[in-house]
């Protein structure tokens, strides 16, 4: 008696593993980009140095040494002294704390207000879309700088409240981005299947719809963070917010007031601001490429 030998058919891969592969591949594709990886390292270094400024700075940011006023680097002062006789290196480390914190407040306000409004307007439409659309159009019609200057005159030269108000001005960008992405996926078959299976609207939005918009939102947040850093620096340079707080914009303003006596003072805050904003833009571009690139399938 003979038996026919039939080759066994390989079992299909589990659905959970195939669903998790693209998510794990995003980080791998991001780290394959040398520019994005280098920018991420620079950002982490800036954040860590700013957080641990009390441990790394040799002097207090307001400690005055009259002998080093507008002095060149050297003599125990790595970057010299500013116009008031304070150590530039110490103020640069401490200044990153307020600058990054103000930009973080801006992004949090924009996310907390813009993303839920975009989800509701894109998923439900009708009254939600009309109300939120009218509100965002009104915000876009208001001159941003005029509003910030008026708010500063009303609430005083406080950095964080002013940056929170700037976050409100960034809400229309997040709202329109999320609304458009949600409108493109709310009619997909898997959303209809989830609705037919009995899932509530909050669970459908959190489990299915939000996953479709989180990539563009992260990229928008990275780019908006750099814009917030530049806006805060500009306000501090103009002296609109509290000029006594150590920040990169305040250091830049002091450097320009002493540009002829100590021209090197403008280098340190200028380079720091430029490197930080460029690193944020490169991280956003790298994340966009990692999310849009299709993962390679293995046989």
Coordinates of N, CA and C in Angstrom, one line a residue, residues 13-238:
X13 N 0.3 33.5 10.0 CA 0.8 34.2 11.2 C -0.4 34.7 12.0
X14 N -0.3 34.8 13.3 CA -1.4 35.3 14.1 C -1.7 36.8 13.8
X15 N -2.9 37.1 13.9 CA -3.4 38.5 13.6 C -2.7 39.5 14.5
X16 N -2.5 39.2 15.7 CA -1.9 40.1 16.7 C -0.5 40.5 16.3
X17 N 0.2 39.4 15.8 CA 1.6 39.7 15.5 C 1.7 40.6 14.2
X18 N 0.8 40.2 13.2 CA 0.9 41.1 12.0 C 0.4 42.5 12.3
X19 N -0.5 42.7 13.2 CA -1.0 44.0 13.5 C 0.1 44.8 14.3
X20 N 0.9 44.1 15.1 CA 1.9 44.8 15.9 C 3.2 45.1 15.1
X21 N 3.4 44.4 14.0 CA 4.6 44.6 13.2 C 4.8 46.0 12.7
X22 N 3.8 46.7 12.1 CA 4.0 48.0 11.6 C 4.3 49.0 12.7
X23 N 3.6 48.8 13.9 CA 3.9 49.7 15.0 C 5.3 49.7 15.4
X24 N 5.8 48.4 15.6 CA 7.2 48.3 16.0 C 8.2 48.7 14.9
X25 N 7.7 48.7 13.6 CA 8.6 49.1 12.6 C 8.8 50.6 12.4
X26 N 7.9 51.4 13.0 CA 8.0 52.8 12.9 C 9.3 53.3 13.6
X27 N 9.5 52.8 14.8 CA 10.7 53.2 15.5 C 12.0 52.8 14.7
X28 N 11.9 51.6 14.2 CA 13.1 51.1 13.4 C 13.3 51.9 12.2
X29 N 12.3 52.2 11.5 CA 12.5 53.1 10.3 C 12.9 54.5 10.6
X30 N 12.5 55.0 11.8 CA 12.9 56.3 12.2 C 14.4 56.3 12.5
X31 N 14.9 55.3 13.2 CA 16.2 55.2 13.6 C 17.2 54.9 12.5
X32 N 16.6 54.5 11.3 CA 17.5 54.2 10.2 C 17.8 55.6 9.5
X33 N 17.1 56.6 9.8 CA 17.4 57.9 9.2 C 18.5 58.6 10.1
X34 N 19.7 58.8 9.6 CA 20.7 59.4 10.4 C 20.4 60.8 10.9
X35 N 19.8 61.6 10.0 CA 19.5 63.0 10.4 C 18.5 63.0 11.5
X36 N 17.4 62.2 11.4 CA 16.4 62.2 12.4 C 17.0 61.7 13.7
X37 N 17.8 60.7 13.7 CA 18.4 60.1 14.9 C 19.3 61.1 15.6
X38 N 20.1 61.8 14.7 CA 21.0 62.8 15.3 C 20.2 64.0 15.9
X39 N 19.1 64.4 15.2 CA 18.3 65.4 15.8 C 17.6 65.0 17.1
X40 N 17.2 63.7 17.2 CA 16.6 63.3 18.4 C 17.6 63.3 19.6
X41 N 18.9 62.9 19.3 CA 19.9 62.9 20.3 C 20.2 64.4 20.8
X42 N 20.2 65.3 19.8 CA 20.4 66.7 20.2 C 19.3 67.2 21.1
X43 N 18.0 66.9 20.7 CA 16.9 67.3 21.5 C 16.9 66.7 22.9
X44 N 17.2 65.4 23.0 CA 17.3 64.8 24.4 C 18.4 65.5 25.2
X45 N 19.5 65.8 24.5 CA 20.6 66.5 25.2 C 20.2 67.9 25.7
X46 N 19.5 68.6 24.9 CA 19.0 69.9 25.3 C 18.1 69.9 26.5
X47 N 17.2 68.9 26.4 CA 16.2 68.7 27.5 C 16.9 68.3 28.8
X48 N 17.8 67.3 28.7 CA 18.5 66.9 29.9 C 19.3 68.0 30.6
X49 N 20.0 68.7 29.7 CA 20.9 69.8 30.3 C 20.0 70.9 30.9
X50 N 18.9 71.2 30.3 CA 18.0 72.2 30.9 C 17.4 71.7 32.2
X51 N 17.0 70.4 32.3 CA 16.3 69.9 33.5 C 17.3 69.8 34.6
X52 N 18.6 69.4 34.4 CA 19.6 69.3 35.4 C 20.5 70.5 35.5
X53 N 20.0 71.7 35.1 CA 20.8 72.9 35.1 C 21.3 73.2 36.5
X54 N 20.5 73.1 37.6 CA 21.1 73.4 38.9 C 22.3 72.5 39.3
X55 N 22.4 71.3 38.7 CA 23.6 70.5 39.0 C 24.7 70.8 38.1
X56 N 24.5 71.3 36.9 CA 25.5 71.5 35.9 C 26.1 72.9 35.8
X57 N 25.2 73.9 36.2 CA 25.6 75.3 36.1 C 26.6 75.6 37.2
X58 N 27.7 76.3 36.9 CA 28.7 76.6 38.0 C 28.2 77.8 38.8
X59 N 27.3 78.6 38.3 CA 26.8 79.7 39.1 C 25.3 79.8 39.0
X60 N 24.7 80.6 39.9 CA 23.3 80.9 39.9 C 23.1 81.8 38.6
X61 N 21.9 81.7 38.0 CA 21.7 82.6 36.8 C 21.7 84.1 37.1
X62 N 21.4 84.4 38.3 CA 21.4 85.9 38.7 C 22.6 86.3 39.5
X63 N 23.6 85.4 39.6 CA 24.8 85.8 40.4 C 25.6 86.8 39.6
X64 N 25.9 87.9 40.2 CA 26.6 89.0 39.5 C 28.0 89.1 39.9
X65 N 28.9 89.1 38.9 CA 30.4 89.2 39.1 C 30.8 90.4 38.3
X66 N 31.0 91.6 38.9 CA 31.3 92.8 38.1 C 32.5 92.7 37.2
X67 N 33.5 91.9 37.6 CA 34.7 91.8 36.8 C 34.5 91.1 35.4
X68 N 33.4 90.3 35.2 CA 33.3 89.6 34.0 C 32.2 90.2 33.1
X69 N 31.8 91.5 33.4 CA 30.8 92.1 32.5 C 31.4 92.3 31.1
X70 N 30.7 91.7 30.1 CA 31.0 91.8 28.7 C 32.4 91.2 28.5
X71 N 32.8 90.2 29.3 CA 34.2 89.6 29.2 C 34.1 88.5 28.2
X72 N 35.3 88.2 27.6 CA 35.4 87.2 26.6 C 35.5 85.8 27.4
X73 N 35.2 84.7 26.7 CA 35.3 83.4 27.3 C 36.7 83.2 27.9
X74 N 36.8 82.6 29.1 CA 38.0 82.3 29.7 C 38.0 82.6 31.2
X75 N 39.0 82.2 31.9 CA 39.1 82.5 33.3 C 38.0 81.9 34.2
X76 N 37.7 80.6 33.8 CA 36.7 79.9 34.6 C 35.3 80.1 34.1
X77 N 35.1 81.0 33.1 CA 33.8 81.3 32.5 C 33.8 80.8 31.1
X78 N 33.2 79.7 30.8 CA 33.3 79.0 29.5 C 32.8 79.9 28.4
X79 N 31.8 80.7 28.6 CA 31.2 81.5 27.5 C 31.3 83.0 27.8
X80 N 32.1 83.4 28.9 CA 32.2 84.7 29.2 C 31.1 85.3 30.1
X81 N 31.0 86.6 30.2 CA 30.0 87.2 31.0 C 29.1 88.1 30.1
X82 N 27.8 88.3 30.6 CA 26.9 89.2 29.8 C 27.1 90.6 30.2
X83 N 26.2 91.5 29.8 CA 26.3 92.9 30.1 C 26.1 93.2 31.5
X84 N 25.4 92.4 32.3 CA 25.2 92.6 33.7 C 26.2 91.9 34.6
X85 N 27.3 91.3 34.0 CA 28.3 90.6 34.8 C 27.8 89.2 35.3
X86 N 26.9 88.5 34.6 CA 26.5 87.2 35.0 C 27.1 86.2 34.0
X87 N 27.3 85.0 34.5 CA 27.9 83.9 33.7 C 27.0 83.5 32.6
X88 N 27.5 83.6 31.4 CA 26.6 83.3 30.2 C 26.3 81.8 30.2
X89 N 27.3 80.9 30.5 CA 27.0 79.5 30.4 C 25.9 79.1 31.4
X90 N 26.0 79.6 32.6 CA 24.9 79.3 33.6 C 23.6 79.8 33.2
X91 N 23.5 81.0 32.6 CA 22.2 81.5 32.2 C 21.7 80.7 31.0
X92 N 22.6 80.2 30.1 CA 22.1 79.5 29.0 C 21.5 78.1 29.4
X93 N 22.1 77.5 30.4 CA 21.5 76.3 30.9 C 20.1 76.5 31.6
X94 N 20.1 77.5 32.4 CA 18.8 77.8 33.1 C 17.8 78.4 32.1
X95 N 18.2 79.1 31.1 CA 17.3 79.7 30.2 C 16.5 78.6 29.4
X96 N 17.1 77.5 29.2 CA 16.4 76.4 28.4 C 15.2 75.9 29.2
X97 N 15.2 76.0 30.5 CA 14.1 75.5 31.3 C 12.8 76.3 31.0
X98 N 12.9 77.6 31.0 CA 11.7 78.4 30.8 C 11.3 78.4 29.3
X99 N 12.3 78.4 28.4 CA 12.0 78.4 27.0 C 11.2 77.1 26.6
X100 N 11.8 75.9 27.0 CA 11.1 74.7 26.7 C 9.8 74.5 27.4
X101 N 9.7 75.0 28.6 CA 8.5 74.8 29.4 C 7.4 75.7 28.7
X102 N 7.7 76.9 28.3 CA 6.7 77.7 27.6 C 6.2 77.1 26.3
X103 N 7.1 76.5 25.5 CA 6.7 75.9 24.3 C 5.9 74.6 24.6
X104 N 6.2 73.9 25.7 CA 5.4 72.7 26.0 C 4.0 73.1 26.4
X105 N 3.9 74.2 27.2 CA 2.5 74.7 27.5 C 1.7 75.0 26.3
X106 N 2.4 75.6 25.3 CA 1.7 76.0 24.1 C 1.2 74.7 23.4
X107 N 2.0 73.7 23.2 CA 1.6 72.5 22.5 C 0.5 71.8 23.3
X108 N 0.6 71.7 24.6 CA -0.4 71.0 25.4 C -1.8 71.7 25.2
X109 N -1.8 73.0 25.3 CA -3.1 73.7 25.1 C -3.7 73.5 23.7
X110 N -2.8 73.5 22.7 CA -3.3 73.3 21.3 C -3.8 71.9 21.1
X111 N -3.1 70.9 21.8 CA -3.6 69.5 21.6 C -4.9 69.3 22.4
X112 N -4.9 69.8 23.6 CA -6.1 69.5 24.5 C -7.4 70.1 23.9
X113 N -7.2 71.3 23.2 CA -8.4 71.9 22.6 C -8.7 71.5 21.2
X114 N -7.6 71.4 20.4 CA -7.8 71.2 19.0 C -8.1 69.8 18.6
X115 N -7.5 68.8 19.2 CA -7.7 67.4 18.9 C -9.1 66.9 19.2
X116 N -9.6 67.1 20.4 CA -11.0 66.7 20.7 C -12.0 67.4 19.8
X117 N -11.8 68.7 19.5 CA -12.8 69.4 18.7 C -12.7 68.9 17.2
X118 N -11.5 68.6 16.7 CA -11.5 68.0 15.4 C -12.1 66.6 15.3
X119 N -11.9 65.8 16.4 CA -12.5 64.4 16.4 C -14.1 64.5 16.4
X120 N -14.6 65.4 17.2 CA -16.1 65.5 17.2 C -16.6 66.1 15.9
X121 N -16.0 67.1 15.4 CA -16.5 67.7 14.1 C -16.3 66.8 13.0
X122 N -15.2 66.0 12.9 CA -15.1 65.1 11.8 C -15.9 63.9 11.9
X123 N -16.2 63.4 13.1 CA -17.0 62.1 13.3 C -18.5 62.4 13.2
X124 N -18.9 63.4 13.9 CA -20.4 63.7 14.0 C -20.8 64.7 12.9
X125 N -20.0 65.7 12.6 CA -20.4 66.7 11.6 C -21.5 67.5 12.1
X126 N -22.3 68.1 11.2 CA -23.5 68.9 11.4 C -23.2 70.0 12.4
X127 N -23.9 69.9 13.6 CA -23.8 71.0 14.6 C -22.4 71.2 15.1
X128 N -21.7 70.1 15.4 CA -20.4 70.1 15.9 C -19.4 70.8 14.9
X129 N -19.6 70.4 13.7 CA -18.7 70.9 12.6 C -19.0 72.4 12.4
X130 N -20.2 72.8 12.5 CA -20.6 74.2 12.3 C -20.1 75.1 13.4
X131 N -20.3 74.6 14.7 CA -19.8 75.5 15.8 C -18.3 75.5 15.9
X132 N -17.6 74.4 15.9 CA -16.2 74.4 16.0 C -15.5 75.1 14.8
X133 N -16.1 74.9 13.6 CA -15.6 75.5 12.4 C -15.7 77.1 12.5
X134 N -16.8 77.5 13.0 CA -17.0 79.0 13.2 C -16.0 79.5 14.2
X135 N -15.8 78.8 15.3 CA -14.8 79.3 16.3 C -13.4 79.3 15.8
X136 N -13.0 78.3 15.0 CA -11.6 78.3 14.5 C -11.4 79.3 13.4
X137 N -12.4 79.5 12.6 CA -12.3 80.6 11.6 C -12.2 82.0 12.3
X138 N -12.9 82.2 13.4 CA -12.8 83.4 14.1 C -11.4 83.6 14.7
X139 N -10.8 82.5 15.2 CA -9.4 82.6 15.8 C -8.4 82.9 14.7
X140 N -8.6 82.3 13.5 CA -7.7 82.6 12.4 C -7.8 84.0 11.9
X141 N -8.9 84.7 12.1 CA -9.0 86.0 11.6 C -8.4 87.0 12.6
X142 N -8.1 86.6 13.8 CA -7.5 87.5 14.8 C -6.0 87.6 14.6
X143 N -5.4 88.8 14.5 CA -4.0 89.0 14.4 C -3.3 88.4 15.6
X144 N -2.4 87.4 15.5 CA -1.9 86.8 16.6 C -1.0 87.7 17.5
X145 N -0.1 88.4 16.9 CA 0.8 89.3 17.6 C 0.1 90.4 18.3
X146 N -1.0 90.9 17.7 CA -1.7 92.0 18.4 C -2.4 91.4 19.6
X147 N -3.0 90.2 19.5 CA -3.7 89.6 20.6 C -2.7 89.3 21.8
X148 N -1.5 88.8 21.4 CA -0.5 88.5 22.5 C -0.1 89.8 23.2
X149 N 0.2 90.8 22.4 CA 0.6 92.1 23.0 C -0.5 92.7 23.9
X150 N -1.8 92.5 23.5 CA -2.9 93.0 24.3 C -3.1 92.2 25.5
X151 N -2.9 90.9 25.4 CA -3.0 90.0 26.6 C -1.8 90.3 27.6
X152 N -0.7 90.7 27.1 CA 0.4 91.0 28.0 C 0.1 92.3 28.8
X153 N -0.5 93.2 28.1 CA -0.8 94.5 28.8 C -1.9 94.2 29.8
X154 N -2.8 93.2 29.6 CA -3.9 93.0 30.5 C -3.5 92.1 31.7
X155 N -2.7 91.0 31.5 CA -2.4 90.1 32.5 C -1.0 90.3 33.1
X156 N -0.2 91.2 32.5 CA 1.2 91.4 32.9 C 2.2 90.6 32.2
X157 N 3.5 90.9 32.3 CA 4.5 90.2 31.6 C 4.9 88.8 32.1
X158 N 3.9 87.9 32.1 CA 4.1 86.5 32.6 C 4.2 85.6 31.4
X159 N 5.3 84.8 31.3 CA 5.6 84.0 30.1 C 4.6 82.9 29.9
X160 N 4.3 82.1 30.9 CA 3.5 80.9 30.7 C 2.1 81.2 30.3
X161 N 1.4 82.2 31.0 CA 0.0 82.5 30.5 C 0.0 83.0 29.0
X162 N 1.0 83.8 28.7 CA 1.1 84.3 27.3 C 1.3 83.2 26.3
X163 N 2.1 82.2 26.7 CA 2.4 81.0 25.8 C 1.1 80.1 25.7
X164 N 0.4 80.1 26.8 CA -0.9 79.3 26.8 C -1.9 80.0 25.8
X165 N -1.9 81.3 25.8 CA -2.8 82.0 24.8 C -2.3 81.8 23.4
X166 N -1.0 81.7 23.2 CA -0.5 81.4 21.9 C -0.9 79.9 21.5
X167 N -1.0 79.0 22.4 CA -1.5 77.7 22.1 C -2.9 77.7 21.6
X168 N -3.7 78.6 22.1 CA -5.1 78.8 21.6 C -5.1 79.2 20.2
X169 N -4.1 80.1 19.8 CA -4.0 80.5 18.4 C -3.6 79.4 17.5
X170 N -2.9 78.4 18.0 CA -2.5 77.2 17.2 C -3.6 76.2 17.1
X171 N -4.7 76.3 17.8 CA -5.8 75.3 17.8 C -6.3 75.1 16.4
X172 N -6.6 76.2 15.5 CA -7.2 75.9 14.2 C -6.4 75.0 13.3
X173 N -5.0 75.0 13.4 CA -4.2 74.1 12.6 C -4.4 72.6 13.0
X174 N -4.5 72.3 14.3 CA -4.7 71.0 14.8 C -6.2 70.6 14.5
X175 N -7.1 71.5 14.7 CA -8.5 71.2 14.4 C -8.7 70.8 13.0
X176 N -8.2 71.5 12.0 CA -8.4 71.2 10.6 C -7.7 69.9 10.2
X177 N -6.5 69.7 10.8 CA -5.8 68.5 10.4 C -6.6 67.2 10.9
X178 N -7.0 67.3 12.2 CA -7.7 66.1 12.7 C -9.1 65.9 12.1
X179 N -9.8 67.0 11.8 CA -11.1 66.9 11.2 C -11.0 66.3 9.8
X180 N -10.1 66.7 9.0 CA -9.9 66.2 7.7 C -9.6 64.7 7.7
X181 N -8.7 64.3 8.6 CA -8.3 62.9 8.7 C -9.4 62.0 9.2
X182 N -10.2 62.5 10.2 CA -11.4 61.8 10.7 C -12.5 61.6 9.6
X183 N -12.7 62.6 8.8 CA -13.7 62.6 7.8 C -13.3 61.6 6.7
X184 N -12.0 61.3 6.5 CA -11.6 60.4 5.5 C -11.7 58.9 6.0
X185 N -11.8 58.7 7.3 CA -11.8 57.3 7.8 C -13.2 56.9 8.4
X186 N -14.1 57.9 8.7 CA -15.3 57.6 9.4 C -16.2 56.7 8.5
X187 N -16.1 56.7 7.2 CA -16.9 55.8 6.4 C -16.2 54.5 6.0
X188 N -15.1 54.2 6.6 CA -14.4 52.9 6.2 C -15.2 51.8 6.8
X189 N -15.0 50.6 6.2 CA -15.7 49.4 6.5 C -15.5 49.0 8.0
X190 N -14.2 49.1 8.4 CA -13.9 48.6 9.8 C -14.6 49.5 10.8
X191 N -14.8 50.8 10.5 CA -15.6 51.7 11.4 C -17.1 51.3 11.4
X192 N -17.6 51.0 10.3 CA -19.0 50.5 10.2 C -19.2 49.2 10.9
X193 N -18.2 48.3 10.7 CA -18.3 47.0 11.4 C -18.2 47.2 12.9
X194 N -17.4 48.1 13.4 CA -17.3 48.3 14.9 C -18.6 48.9 15.4
X195 N -19.3 49.7 14.6 CA -20.6 50.3 15.0 C -21.7 49.3 15.0
X196 N -21.6 48.4 14.0 CA -22.7 47.3 13.9 C -22.5 46.3 15.1
X197 N -21.2 46.1 15.5 CA -21.0 45.1 16.5 C -21.4 45.6 17.9
X198 N -21.8 46.9 18.0 CA -22.3 47.4 19.3 C -21.4 48.3 20.0
X199 N -20.2 48.6 19.5 CA -19.3 49.5 20.2 C -19.9 50.9 20.3
X200 N -19.7 51.6 21.4 CA -20.2 52.9 21.5 C -19.3 53.9 20.7
X201 N -19.8 55.1 20.5 CA -19.0 56.1 19.7 C -17.7 56.4 20.4
X202 N -17.7 56.7 21.7 CA -16.4 57.0 22.3 C -15.4 55.9 22.2
X203 N -15.8 54.6 22.2 CA -14.9 53.5 22.0 C -14.4 53.4 20.6
X204 N -15.3 53.7 19.6 CA -14.9 53.6 18.2 C -13.9 54.8 17.9
X205 N -14.2 56.0 18.5 CA -13.2 57.1 18.3 C -11.9 56.8 18.9
X206 N -11.9 56.3 20.1 CA -10.6 56.0 20.8 C -9.9 54.8 20.3
X207 N -10.5 53.8 19.8 CA -9.9 52.6 19.4 C -9.5 52.6 17.9
X208 N -10.4 53.2 17.0 CA -10.2 53.1 15.6 C -9.8 54.4 15.0
X209 N -10.6 55.4 15.3 CA -10.5 56.7 14.6 C -9.2 57.4 15.1
X210 N -9.0 57.4 16.4 CA -7.8 58.2 16.9 C -6.5 57.6 16.4
X211 N -6.4 56.3 16.1 CA -5.2 55.7 15.6 C -4.9 56.2 14.2
X212 N -5.9 56.6 13.5 CA -5.7 57.1 12.1 C -5.1 58.5 12.1
X213 N -5.3 59.2 13.2 CA -4.9 60.7 13.2 C -3.7 60.9 14.1
X214 N -3.3 59.9 14.8 CA -2.2 60.2 15.8 C -0.9 60.5 15.1
X215 N -0.6 59.9 13.9 CA 0.6 60.2 13.2 C 0.7 61.6 12.8
X216 N -0.2 62.1 12.0 CA -0.2 63.5 11.6 C -0.2 64.5 12.8
X217 N -0.9 64.1 13.9 CA -0.9 65.0 15.1 C 0.5 65.1 15.7
X218 N 1.2 64.0 15.8 CA 2.6 64.0 16.4 C 3.5 64.9 15.5
X219 N 3.4 64.7 14.2 CA 4.2 65.5 13.3 C 3.9 67.0 13.4
X220 N 2.6 67.3 13.5 CA 2.2 68.7 13.6 C 2.7 69.3 14.9
X221 N 2.7 68.5 16.0 CA 3.1 68.9 17.3 C 4.6 69.2 17.3
X222 N 5.4 68.4 16.6 CA 6.8 68.6 16.6 C 7.2 69.9 15.9
X223 N 6.5 70.1 14.8 CA 6.8 71.4 14.0 C 6.3 72.6 14.8
X224 N 5.1 72.5 15.4 CA 4.6 73.6 16.2 C 5.4 73.9 17.4
X225 N 6.1 72.9 18.0 CA 7.0 73.2 19.1 C 8.1 74.1 18.7
X226 N 8.6 73.9 17.5 CA 9.7 74.8 17.1 C 9.1 76.2 16.9
X227 N 7.9 76.4 16.3 CA 7.3 77.7 16.2 C 7.1 78.3 17.5
X228 N 6.7 77.6 18.5 CA 6.4 78.1 19.8 C 7.7 78.6 20.5
X229 N 8.8 77.9 20.2 CA 10.1 78.4 20.7 C 10.5 79.7 20.1
X230 N 10.3 79.8 18.8 CA 10.7 81.1 18.1 C 9.8 82.2 18.6
X231 N 8.5 81.9 18.7 CA 7.6 83.0 19.2 C 7.9 83.5 20.6
X232 N 8.2 82.5 21.5 CA 8.5 82.9 22.8 C 9.9 83.7 22.8
X233 N 10.8 83.3 22.0 CA 12.1 84.0 22.0 C 11.9 85.4 21.4
X234 N 11.0 85.6 20.4 CA 10.7 86.9 19.9 C 10.1 87.8 20.9
X235 N 9.1 87.3 21.7 CA 8.5 88.1 22.7 C 9.5 88.5 23.8
X236 N 10.4 87.5 24.2 CA 11.4 87.9 25.2 C 12.4 88.8 24.7
X237 N 12.7 88.7 23.4 CA 13.7 89.7 22.8 C 13.1 91.1 22.8
X238 N 11.8 91.2 22.6 CA 11.2 92.5 22.6 C 10.9 93.1 24.0

